[in-house]
Amino acid sequence: MNSFLGLSHNASLLVYTVVAIIGLIVLIAKFKINPLVALILASLFIGLCAGMDLSAILKAFETGVGGVLGFIAIVLGLGTMLGKMMAESGGAERIAQTLIRLFGEKNVHWAMMFVAFIVGIPVFFQVGLVLLIPLVFTLAKHTNTSLLKIGIPLTAGLSVVHGLVPPHPAAMLAVGIYGADVGKTIFYSLLVGLPTAIIAGPLFGSFISRRIQLSPSEELAAQFSESQHKELPGFGITVFTILLPVILMLCATVADVTLAEGSAVRTWIDFIGSPIVSLLIALLFAFFSLGFARGFSRDDILKFTNECLGPTATILIVIGAGGGFNKVLIESGVGDAIAGMATQSHISPVLLSWLIAGLIRVATGSATVAMTTAAGIVAPIAAAMPGVNLELLVLATGAGSLILSHVNDSGFWLIKEFFNMTVTQTLKTWTMMETILSVSALIFIMLLDIVV
């Protein structure tokens, strides 16, 4: 099935991809098929239509599942245990009370966006989410505010820095491909990222929360927002505990810039500052700062860490299946098909980089694949055109890679399960927020291009 109604191979691939995505949404939303089953069926469909070998389809799906869960399963597990320690000790409640006192109940969604924007700079999106999600549940409970009104600013703050701001891996890779200046890229990304996060976060969150009412997962709500302790831990020690992995990852970033490659010191700092090791260190520290120091016994801590992993099982399975679907799409050649068609256009490199990254993101679901592929395509075009701002090319590529996250993105399923939403609700909230981020960022980038 390499062609569709006489279309070229590339055009046929795009048609099959659209059919697979629409079919996936219909299976889950209308026919109530379990997402795991629906994602496997969609993966088989796109693989067969693309002409992949039968064994290659299964291999790609298995590789995709393993590739996603190899990182996310550990991060989600460690982060969930850290969140449980914060909840049981009253640490999340302490931070929530402090934010409410400083910003007022009506402005906690603004506080959440700024916290996420700062925390998200050195950490991966998934790491920032599992670190901060307990605060969303706790703030929502204490202020009687919609989970979406606080949650959307959180995800907007994390997502925009993940896509635009070095030292995130995809952004750094794009900097290298384009030959852009890291310092200027960071400066411009902050100028673009902050107003973008405000529009897609607190402003959109306030708008959409009045139109969609959520019933949070009782298990997660109880796990992240209930504390039996009357005496809460100090604000300082709680914030230090939650920021410890952020600090360690930031140290690794600084070491990469200041120390020679291959240096033993840099190697050790990179190891300690990796997401998994830094989260592990923070969790072990939390056992003392939020556990033993609060009067909990070893049996209590074991009970907490065992209990909290149960609700994450379904989340992990669906995320893994989303990763499998994503990998099949990539292996089928959809990204290459879009790249080939896009290179024939004659538009501004800044707009072209955003467009190519956006199309690849929509087709494959991977922001990293979208950003790196688009950078590779646009770099030689930009090199042949004088006066192109390379730093803004990096930002435009990153902005495009954020657009329209949907059912082929493992992040879509992570947000869906955490906020206990239907597929339709997730499309109206998370997908729309990501699209607002992408388009708003492009507008600010084009305005900045006029100035610089």
Short mmCIF file of C-alpha atoms in Angstrom, two decimals:
data_model
loop_
_atom_site.label_atom_id
_atom_site.label_comp_id
_atom_site.label_asym_id
_atom_site.label_seq_id
_atom_site.Cartn_x
_atom_site.Cartn_y
_atom_site.Cartn_z
CA MET A 1 0.00 0.00 0.00
CA ASN A 2 2.67 2.47 -1.04
CA SER A 3 0.37 4.85 -2.91
CA PHE A 4 -3.07 6.29 -2.32
CA LEU A 5 -5.33 7.14 -5.29
CA GLY A 6 -2.32 7.76 -7.51
CA LEU A 7 -0.58 10.11 -5.08
CA SER A 8 3.19 10.12 -4.67
CA HIS A 9 4.72 7.98 -1.94
CA ASN A 10 5.37 11.00 0.29
CA ALA A 11 1.85 12.37 -0.14
CA SER A 12 0.38 8.90 0.50
CA LEU A 13 2.32 8.62 3.75
CA LEU A 14 0.83 11.89 4.95
CA VAL A 15 -2.69 10.73 4.07
CA TYR A 16 -2.17 7.45 5.93
CA THR A 17 -0.85 9.36 8.94
CA VAL A 18 -3.90 11.63 9.04
CA VAL A 19 -6.23 8.61 8.75
CA ALA A 20 -4.35 6.78 11.54
CA ILE A 21 -4.52 9.76 13.89
CA ILE A 22 -8.22 10.43 13.22
CA GLY A 23 -8.96 6.72 13.59
CA LEU A 24 -7.08 6.62 16.89
CA ILE A 25 -9.09 9.53 18.29
CA VAL A 26 -12.38 7.98 17.14
CA LEU A 27 -11.52 4.56 18.62
CA ILE A 28 -10.75 6.07 22.02
CA ALA A 29 -13.27 8.92 22.21
CA LYS A 30 -16.30 7.38 20.46
CA PHE A 31 -15.91 3.62 20.74
CA LYS A 32 -14.24 3.75 24.18
CA ILE A 33 -11.42 1.41 23.15
CA ASN A 34 -8.64 1.23 25.73
CA PRO A 35 -5.82 3.62 24.62
CA LEU A 36 -3.24 0.81 24.75
CA VAL A 37 -5.24 -1.32 22.29
CA ALA A 38 -6.05 1.66 20.06
CA LEU A 39 -2.41 2.77 19.88
CA ILE A 40 -1.26 -0.73 18.91
CA LEU A 41 -3.93 -0.93 16.17
CA ALA A 42 -2.96 2.53 14.84
CA SER A 43 0.71 1.54 14.80
CA LEU A 44 -0.02 -1.63 12.82
CA PHE A 45 -2.17 0.35 10.37
CA ILE A 46 0.41 3.02 9.61
CA GLY A 47 3.21 0.45 9.37
CA LEU A 48 1.30 -1.75 6.91
CA CYS A 49 0.16 1.23 4.82
CA ALA A 50 3.73 2.56 4.66
CA GLY A 51 4.95 -0.78 3.33
CA MET A 52 7.14 -1.64 6.31
CA ASP A 53 8.15 -5.26 6.87
CA LEU A 54 5.90 -6.99 9.38
CA SER A 55 8.80 -7.71 11.71
CA ALA A 56 10.01 -4.10 11.34
CA ILE A 57 6.62 -2.77 12.50
CA LEU A 58 6.74 -4.84 15.67
CA LYS A 59 10.41 -4.03 16.25
CA ALA A 60 9.77 -0.30 15.87
CA PHE A 61 6.81 -0.41 18.26
CA GLU A 62 8.76 -2.36 20.87
CA THR A 63 11.76 -0.03 20.51
CA GLY A 64 9.50 3.01 20.89
CA VAL A 65 7.89 1.63 24.03
CA GLY A 66 11.25 0.74 25.56
CA GLY A 67 12.87 4.02 24.56
CA VAL A 68 10.16 6.10 26.22
CA LEU A 69 9.75 4.00 29.36
CA GLY A 70 13.48 3.54 29.84
CA PHE A 71 13.64 7.18 30.88
CA ILE A 72 10.10 8.16 31.88
CA ALA A 73 9.33 5.10 34.02
CA ILE A 74 12.29 5.79 36.32
CA VAL A 75 11.73 9.56 36.38
CA LEU A 76 8.01 9.13 37.05
CA GLY A 77 8.66 6.54 39.75
CA LEU A 78 11.29 8.60 41.60
CA GLY A 79 9.36 11.84 41.12
CA THR A 80 6.12 10.30 42.37
CA MET A 81 7.85 9.03 45.52
CA LEU A 82 9.34 12.49 46.08
CA GLY A 83 5.88 13.99 45.62
CA LYS A 84 4.43 11.50 48.10
CA MET A 85 7.04 12.48 50.70
CA MET A 86 6.15 16.14 50.16
CA ALA A 87 2.46 15.39 50.58
CA GLU A 88 2.72 13.15 53.66
CA SER A 89 5.13 15.46 55.47
CA GLY A 90 3.03 18.52 54.71
CA GLY A 91 5.80 20.04 52.58
CA ALA A 92 3.52 20.61 49.59
CA GLU A 93 0.99 22.20 51.92
CA ARG A 94 3.68 24.50 53.36
CA ILE A 95 4.74 25.69 49.90
CA ALA A 96 1.10 26.14 48.89
CA GLN A 97 0.34 28.24 51.98
CA THR A 98 3.41 30.40 51.35
CA LEU A 99 2.50 30.99 47.69
CA ILE A 100 -1.08 31.82 48.66
CA ARG A 101 0.15 34.30 51.26
CA LEU A 102 2.63 35.95 48.87
CA PHE A 103 0.48 36.07 45.72
CA GLY A 104 -3.07 35.82 47.11
CA GLU A 105 -5.59 33.09 46.31
CA LYS A 106 -6.64 34.79 43.07
CA ASN A 107 -3.10 34.84 41.67
CA VAL A 108 -1.72 31.38 42.49
CA HIS A 109 -1.94 30.40 38.81
CA TRP A 110 0.51 33.22 38.02
CA ALA A 111 2.81 31.99 40.77
CA MET A 112 2.67 28.46 39.32
CA MET A 113 3.68 29.68 35.87
CA PHE A 114 6.73 31.61 37.16
CA VAL A 115 7.79 28.68 39.38
CA ALA A 116 7.53 26.27 36.42
CA PHE A 117 9.38 28.66 34.10
CA ILE A 118 12.32 28.91 36.52
CA VAL A 119 12.38 25.24 37.57
CA GLY A 120 12.01 24.09 33.95
CA ILE A 121 15.12 25.87 32.63
CA PRO A 122 17.65 23.18 33.65
CA VAL A 123 15.34 20.12 33.78
CA PHE A 124 13.44 17.96 31.31
CA PHE A 125 9.70 18.59 30.94
CA GLN A 126 8.77 15.25 32.52
CA VAL A 127 11.08 15.84 35.49
CA GLY A 128 9.67 19.30 36.13
CA LEU A 129 6.13 17.96 35.88
CA VAL A 130 6.55 15.18 38.44
CA LEU A 131 8.38 17.59 40.77
CA LEU A 132 5.66 20.24 40.67
CA ILE A 133 2.44 18.30 40.12
CA PRO A 134 1.88 17.84 43.90
CA LEU A 135 1.73 21.64 44.22
CA VAL A 136 -1.05 21.79 41.62
CA PHE A 137 -3.25 19.39 43.58
CA THR A 138 -2.44 21.06 46.89
CA LEU A 139 -3.05 24.61 45.64
CA ALA A 140 -6.29 23.56 43.92
CA LYS A 141 -7.54 22.04 47.17
CA HIS A 142 -6.54 24.94 49.43
CA THR A 143 -7.87 27.69 47.16
CA ASN A 144 -10.88 25.75 45.83
CA THR A 145 -9.57 26.55 42.35
CA SER A 146 -9.96 24.51 39.16
CA LEU A 147 -7.15 22.02 38.59
CA LEU A 148 -6.88 23.33 35.03
CA LYS A 149 -6.50 26.97 36.08
CA ILE A 150 -3.36 26.05 38.02
CA GLY A 151 -2.21 23.11 35.90
CA ILE A 152 -2.19 24.86 32.51
CA PRO A 153 0.23 27.60 33.70
CA LEU A 154 2.46 24.83 35.11
CA THR A 155 2.63 22.95 31.81
CA ALA A 156 3.00 26.18 29.81
CA GLY A 157 5.98 27.33 31.89
CA LEU A 158 7.69 23.95 31.61
CA SER A 159 6.92 23.43 27.94
CA VAL A 160 8.08 26.79 26.64
CA VAL A 161 11.51 26.55 28.27
CA HIS A 162 11.78 22.92 27.15
CA GLY A 163 11.26 23.93 23.51
CA LEU A 164 13.06 27.27 23.35
CA VAL A 165 15.71 27.67 26.03
CA PRO A 166 19.17 26.06 25.98
CA PRO A 167 20.59 23.96 27.66
CA HIS A 168 17.71 21.63 26.77
CA PRO A 169 19.14 18.95 24.45
CA ALA A 170 17.13 19.67 21.28
CA ALA A 171 17.70 23.42 21.58
CA MET A 172 21.43 22.90 22.13
CA LEU A 173 21.61 20.56 19.14
CA ALA A 174 19.86 23.17 16.98
CA VAL A 175 22.33 25.80 18.21
CA GLY A 176 25.15 23.55 17.03
CA ILE A 177 23.56 22.77 13.65
CA TYR A 178 22.85 26.42 12.85
CA GLY A 179 26.13 27.67 14.35
CA ALA A 180 24.25 30.11 16.59
CA ASP A 181 25.63 31.86 19.66
CA VAL A 182 24.49 30.14 22.89
CA GLY A 183 24.43 33.31 25.00
CA LYS A 184 22.37 35.29 22.51
CA THR A 185 20.03 32.34 22.01
CA ILE A 186 19.35 32.11 25.75
CA PHE A 187 18.78 35.89 25.99
CA TYR A 188 16.36 35.95 23.05
CA SER A 189 14.62 32.79 24.25
CA LEU A 190 13.85 34.44 27.60
CA LEU A 191 12.53 37.57 25.84
CA VAL A 192 10.25 35.40 23.71
CA GLY A 193 9.49 32.67 26.23
CA LEU A 194 8.15 34.70 29.16
CA PRO A 195 5.33 36.58 27.33
CA THR A 196 4.54 33.38 25.43
CA ALA A 197 4.16 31.43 28.69
CA ILE A 198 1.92 34.18 30.10
CA ILE A 199 -0.45 34.01 27.13
CA ALA A 200 -0.63 30.20 26.98
CA GLY A 201 -0.48 29.73 30.76
CA PRO A 202 -2.39 32.01 33.17
CA LEU A 203 -4.45 33.75 30.46
CA PHE A 204 -5.51 30.65 28.52
CA GLY A 205 -5.76 28.60 31.73
CA SER A 206 -8.23 31.07 33.23
CA PHE A 207 -10.25 31.03 30.00
CA ILE A 208 -10.44 27.25 29.49
CA SER A 209 -10.97 26.38 33.16
CA ARG A 210 -14.32 28.18 33.07
CA ARG A 211 -15.44 25.96 30.19
CA ILE A 212 -14.13 22.53 31.18
CA GLN A 213 -14.81 21.12 34.62
CA LEU A 214 -12.54 18.27 35.74
CA SER A 215 -12.97 15.65 38.43
CA PRO A 216 -9.41 14.90 39.59
CA SER A 217 -8.36 11.29 40.09
CA GLU A 218 -9.26 10.51 43.70
CA GLU A 219 -6.13 8.39 44.10
CA LEU A 220 -3.78 11.09 42.85
CA ALA A 221 -5.61 13.86 44.69
CA ALA A 222 -5.35 11.96 47.97
CA GLN A 223 -1.77 10.98 47.29
CA PHE A 224 -0.54 14.48 46.50
CA SER A 225 -2.65 16.73 48.71
CA GLU A 226 -3.38 14.97 51.99
CA SER A 227 -1.17 15.20 55.05
CA GLN A 228 -1.78 13.72 58.50
CA HIS A 229 0.78 16.05 60.09
CA LYS A 230 -0.55 19.08 61.92
CA GLU A 231 2.91 20.67 62.26
CA LEU A 232 4.26 21.45 58.80
CA PRO A 233 7.95 21.41 57.82
CA GLY A 234 9.79 24.69 57.22
CA PHE A 235 9.43 26.44 53.88
CA GLY A 236 13.20 26.62 53.35
CA ILE A 237 13.96 22.91 53.81
CA THR A 238 10.95 21.94 51.68
CA VAL A 239 11.95 24.21 48.81
CA PHE A 240 15.56 23.04 49.02
CA THR A 241 14.41 19.41 48.84
CA ILE A 242 12.29 19.96 45.73
CA LEU A 243 14.95 22.16 44.08
CA LEU A 244 17.86 19.80 44.84
CA PRO A 245 17.59 17.92 41.51
CA VAL A 246 17.26 21.28 39.71
CA ILE A 247 20.43 22.54 41.42
CA LEU A 248 22.34 19.35 40.55
CA MET A 249 21.25 19.51 36.89
CA LEU A 250 22.20 23.18 36.75
CA CYS A 251 25.67 22.30 38.09
CA ALA A 252 26.03 19.76 35.28
CA THR A 253 25.10 22.42 32.72
CA VAL A 254 27.68 24.84 34.14
CA ALA A 255 30.32 22.08 34.14
CA ASP A 256 29.64 21.33 30.47
CA VAL A 257 30.30 24.98 29.61
CA THR A 258 33.30 25.63 31.87
CA LEU A 259 35.21 22.34 32.10
CA ALA A 260 37.09 20.51 29.38
CA GLU A 261 35.42 17.55 27.73
CA GLY A 262 36.77 14.30 29.14
CA SER A 263 37.66 15.90 32.46
CA ALA A 264 37.12 13.52 35.38
CA VAL A 265 35.44 16.26 37.42
CA ARG A 266 33.07 17.09 34.56
CA THR A 267 32.24 13.42 34.08
CA TRP A 268 31.29 13.01 37.74
CA ILE A 269 29.28 16.25 37.83
CA ASP A 270 27.44 15.20 34.65
CA PHE A 271 26.69 11.83 36.26
CA ILE A 272 25.38 13.38 39.48
CA GLY A 273 23.46 16.00 37.51
CA SER A 274 21.73 13.52 35.20
CA PRO A 275 17.92 13.47 35.68
CA ILE A 276 17.76 9.99 37.18
CA VAL A 277 20.70 10.31 39.60
CA SER A 278 19.74 13.84 40.71
CA LEU A 279 16.17 12.70 41.40
CA LEU A 280 17.47 9.69 43.32
CA ILE A 281 19.71 11.93 45.46
CA ALA A 282 16.80 14.30 46.12
CA LEU A 283 14.54 11.39 47.10
CA LEU A 284 17.12 9.96 49.51
CA PHE A 285 17.56 13.43 51.02
CA ALA A 286 13.74 13.71 51.31
CA PHE A 287 13.65 10.47 53.34
CA PHE A 288 15.56 12.43 56.00
CA SER A 289 14.36 16.04 55.55
CA LEU A 290 10.67 15.17 55.07
CA GLY A 291 10.68 11.69 56.58
CA PHE A 292 12.81 10.89 59.61
CA ALA A 293 13.02 14.58 60.59
CA ARG A 294 9.20 14.69 60.65
CA GLY A 295 8.93 11.66 62.92
CA PHE A 296 8.21 9.01 60.29
CA SER A 297 9.68 5.55 60.75
CA ARG A 298 11.37 3.36 58.13
CA ASP A 299 8.15 1.35 57.86
CA ASP A 300 6.16 4.55 57.23
CA ILE A 301 8.50 5.63 54.44
CA LEU A 302 8.44 2.17 52.86
CA LYS A 303 4.64 2.24 52.99
CA PHE A 304 4.49 5.68 51.34
CA THR A 305 6.88 4.74 48.53
CA ASN A 306 5.06 1.48 47.82
CA GLU A 307 1.58 3.00 47.90
CA CYS A 308 2.29 5.86 45.53
CA LEU A 309 3.49 3.72 42.61
CA GLY A 310 0.14 1.98 42.08
CA PRO A 311 -1.68 4.91 40.39
CA THR A 312 1.26 5.42 37.98
CA ALA A 313 0.96 1.94 36.40
CA THR A 314 -1.82 2.90 33.96
CA ILE A 315 -0.07 6.16 33.13
CA LEU A 316 3.16 4.34 32.24
CA ILE A 317 1.49 1.72 30.04
CA VAL A 318 -0.33 4.33 27.97
CA ILE A 319 2.77 6.55 27.71
CA GLY A 320 4.78 3.55 26.51
CA ALA A 321 2.20 2.71 23.85
CA GLY A 322 2.27 6.35 22.71
CA GLY A 323 6.04 6.06 22.35
CA GLY A 324 5.59 2.91 20.27
CA PHE A 325 3.17 4.65 17.91
CA ASN A 326 5.56 7.58 17.66
CA LYS A 327 8.46 5.30 16.69
CA VAL A 328 6.44 3.50 14.00
CA LEU A 329 5.53 6.87 12.47
CA ILE A 330 9.18 7.92 12.40
CA GLU A 331 10.39 4.60 10.96
CA SER A 332 7.67 4.71 8.29
CA GLY A 333 9.39 7.77 6.80
CA VAL A 334 6.69 10.35 7.53
CA GLY A 335 9.26 12.88 8.81
CA ASP A 336 11.43 12.48 5.72
CA ALA A 337 8.36 12.86 3.50
CA ILE A 338 7.49 16.19 5.08
CA ALA A 339 11.10 17.35 4.90
CA GLY A 340 11.29 16.55 1.20
CA MET A 341 8.12 18.47 0.40
CA ALA A 342 9.08 21.47 2.55
CA THR A 343 12.48 22.04 0.95
CA GLN A 344 10.75 22.89 -2.33
CA SER A 345 9.11 25.99 -0.82
CA HIS A 346 10.52 29.51 -1.15
CA ILE A 347 9.79 31.34 2.09
CA SER A 348 11.71 33.09 4.88
CA PRO A 349 14.12 30.70 6.68
CA VAL A 350 12.65 31.72 10.06
CA LEU A 351 9.12 30.88 8.93
CA LEU A 352 10.33 27.81 7.03
CA SER A 353 12.07 26.37 10.10
CA TRP A 354 8.89 26.87 12.18
CA LEU A 355 6.74 25.29 9.47
CA ILE A 356 8.93 22.23 8.90
CA ALA A 357 9.35 21.60 12.63
CA GLY A 358 5.60 21.99 13.12
CA LEU A 359 4.68 19.57 10.36
CA ILE A 360 7.14 16.95 11.59
CA ARG A 361 5.92 17.44 15.16
CA VAL A 362 2.28 16.90 14.12
CA ALA A 363 3.15 13.86 12.04
CA THR A 364 5.56 12.08 14.39
CA GLY A 365 4.70 13.48 17.84
CA SER A 366 8.33 14.04 18.80
CA ALA A 367 9.45 17.60 19.52
CA THR A 368 13.10 16.49 19.54
CA VAL A 369 12.85 14.77 16.13
CA ALA A 370 10.97 17.78 14.75
CA MET A 371 13.56 20.27 15.98
CA THR A 372 16.66 18.37 14.92
CA THR A 373 15.25 17.37 11.51
CA ALA A 374 14.06 20.89 10.72
CA ALA A 375 17.41 22.37 11.78
CA GLY A 376 19.24 19.96 9.48
CA ILE A 377 17.03 20.93 6.54
CA VAL A 378 17.05 24.71 7.04
CA ALA A 379 20.72 25.16 8.04
CA PRO A 380 22.17 24.92 4.49
CA ILE A 381 19.36 27.13 3.16
CA ALA A 382 20.08 29.77 5.82
CA ALA A 383 23.83 29.54 5.16
CA ALA A 384 23.23 30.53 1.54
CA MET A 385 21.17 33.58 2.50
CA PRO A 386 22.94 36.64 3.98
CA GLY A 387 21.52 38.44 7.00
CA VAL A 388 19.67 35.53 8.59
CA ASN A 389 19.63 35.70 12.40
CA LEU A 390 20.78 32.24 13.44
CA GLU A 391 19.65 32.61 17.06
CA LEU A 392 16.09 33.38 15.96
CA LEU A 393 16.23 30.36 13.64
CA VAL A 394 16.87 28.20 16.72
CA LEU A 395 13.87 29.74 18.49
CA ALA A 396 11.58 29.42 15.47
CA THR A 397 12.51 25.75 15.10
CA GLY A 398 11.84 25.18 18.79
CA ALA A 399 8.51 27.01 18.59
CA GLY A 400 7.42 24.87 15.66
CA SER A 401 8.35 21.69 17.51
CA LEU A 402 5.80 22.50 20.24
CA ILE A 403 2.69 22.83 18.08
CA LEU A 404 -0.36 20.54 18.20
CA SER A 405 0.77 17.84 20.61
CA HIS A 406 -1.81 15.09 20.21
CA VAL A 407 -2.31 11.33 20.41
CA ASN A 408 1.07 10.40 18.89
CA ASP A 409 2.96 12.28 21.64
CA SER A 410 3.74 10.47 24.90
CA GLY A 411 3.48 13.84 26.69
CA PHE A 412 -0.18 14.03 25.64
CA TRP A 413 -0.95 10.83 27.52
CA LEU A 414 1.10 11.90 30.55
CA ILE A 415 -0.98 15.09 30.89
CA LYS A 416 -4.23 13.24 30.16
CA GLU A 417 -3.68 10.72 32.93
CA PHE A 418 -2.33 13.17 35.52
CA PHE A 419 -5.32 15.48 35.10
CA ASN A 420 -7.82 12.63 34.64
CA MET A 421 -9.13 14.02 31.34
CA THR A 422 -10.79 12.41 28.34
CA VAL A 423 -9.02 12.51 24.96
CA THR A 424 -11.38 15.28 23.84
CA GLN A 425 -10.69 17.34 26.97
CA THR A 426 -6.94 16.86 26.53
CA LEU A 427 -7.17 18.09 22.93
CA LYS A 428 -9.10 21.18 24.07
CA THR A 429 -6.66 21.98 26.87
CA TRP A 430 -3.13 20.59 26.46
CA THR A 431 -3.13 20.47 22.64
CA MET A 432 -4.60 23.96 22.40
CA MET A 433 -2.12 25.29 24.96
CA GLU A 434 0.84 23.86 23.03
CA THR A 435 -0.50 25.40 19.81
CA ILE A 436 -0.95 28.79 21.48
CA LEU A 437 2.64 28.52 22.75
CA SER A 438 3.92 27.76 19.27
CA VAL A 439 2.01 30.49 17.42
CA SER A 440 2.59 33.15 20.09
CA ALA A 441 6.31 32.37 20.15
CA LEU A 442 6.47 32.68 16.35
CA ILE A 443 4.78 36.09 16.47
CA PHE A 444 7.24 37.36 19.11
CA ILE A 445 10.16 35.90 17.12
CA MET A 446 9.03 37.70 13.94
CA LEU A 447 8.68 40.96 15.90
CA LEU A 448 12.14 40.47 17.39
CA ASP A 449 13.49 39.76 13.91
CA ILE A 450 12.41 43.26 12.85
CA VAL A 451 14.35 44.78 15.75
CA VAL A 452 17.56 42.71 15.73
#
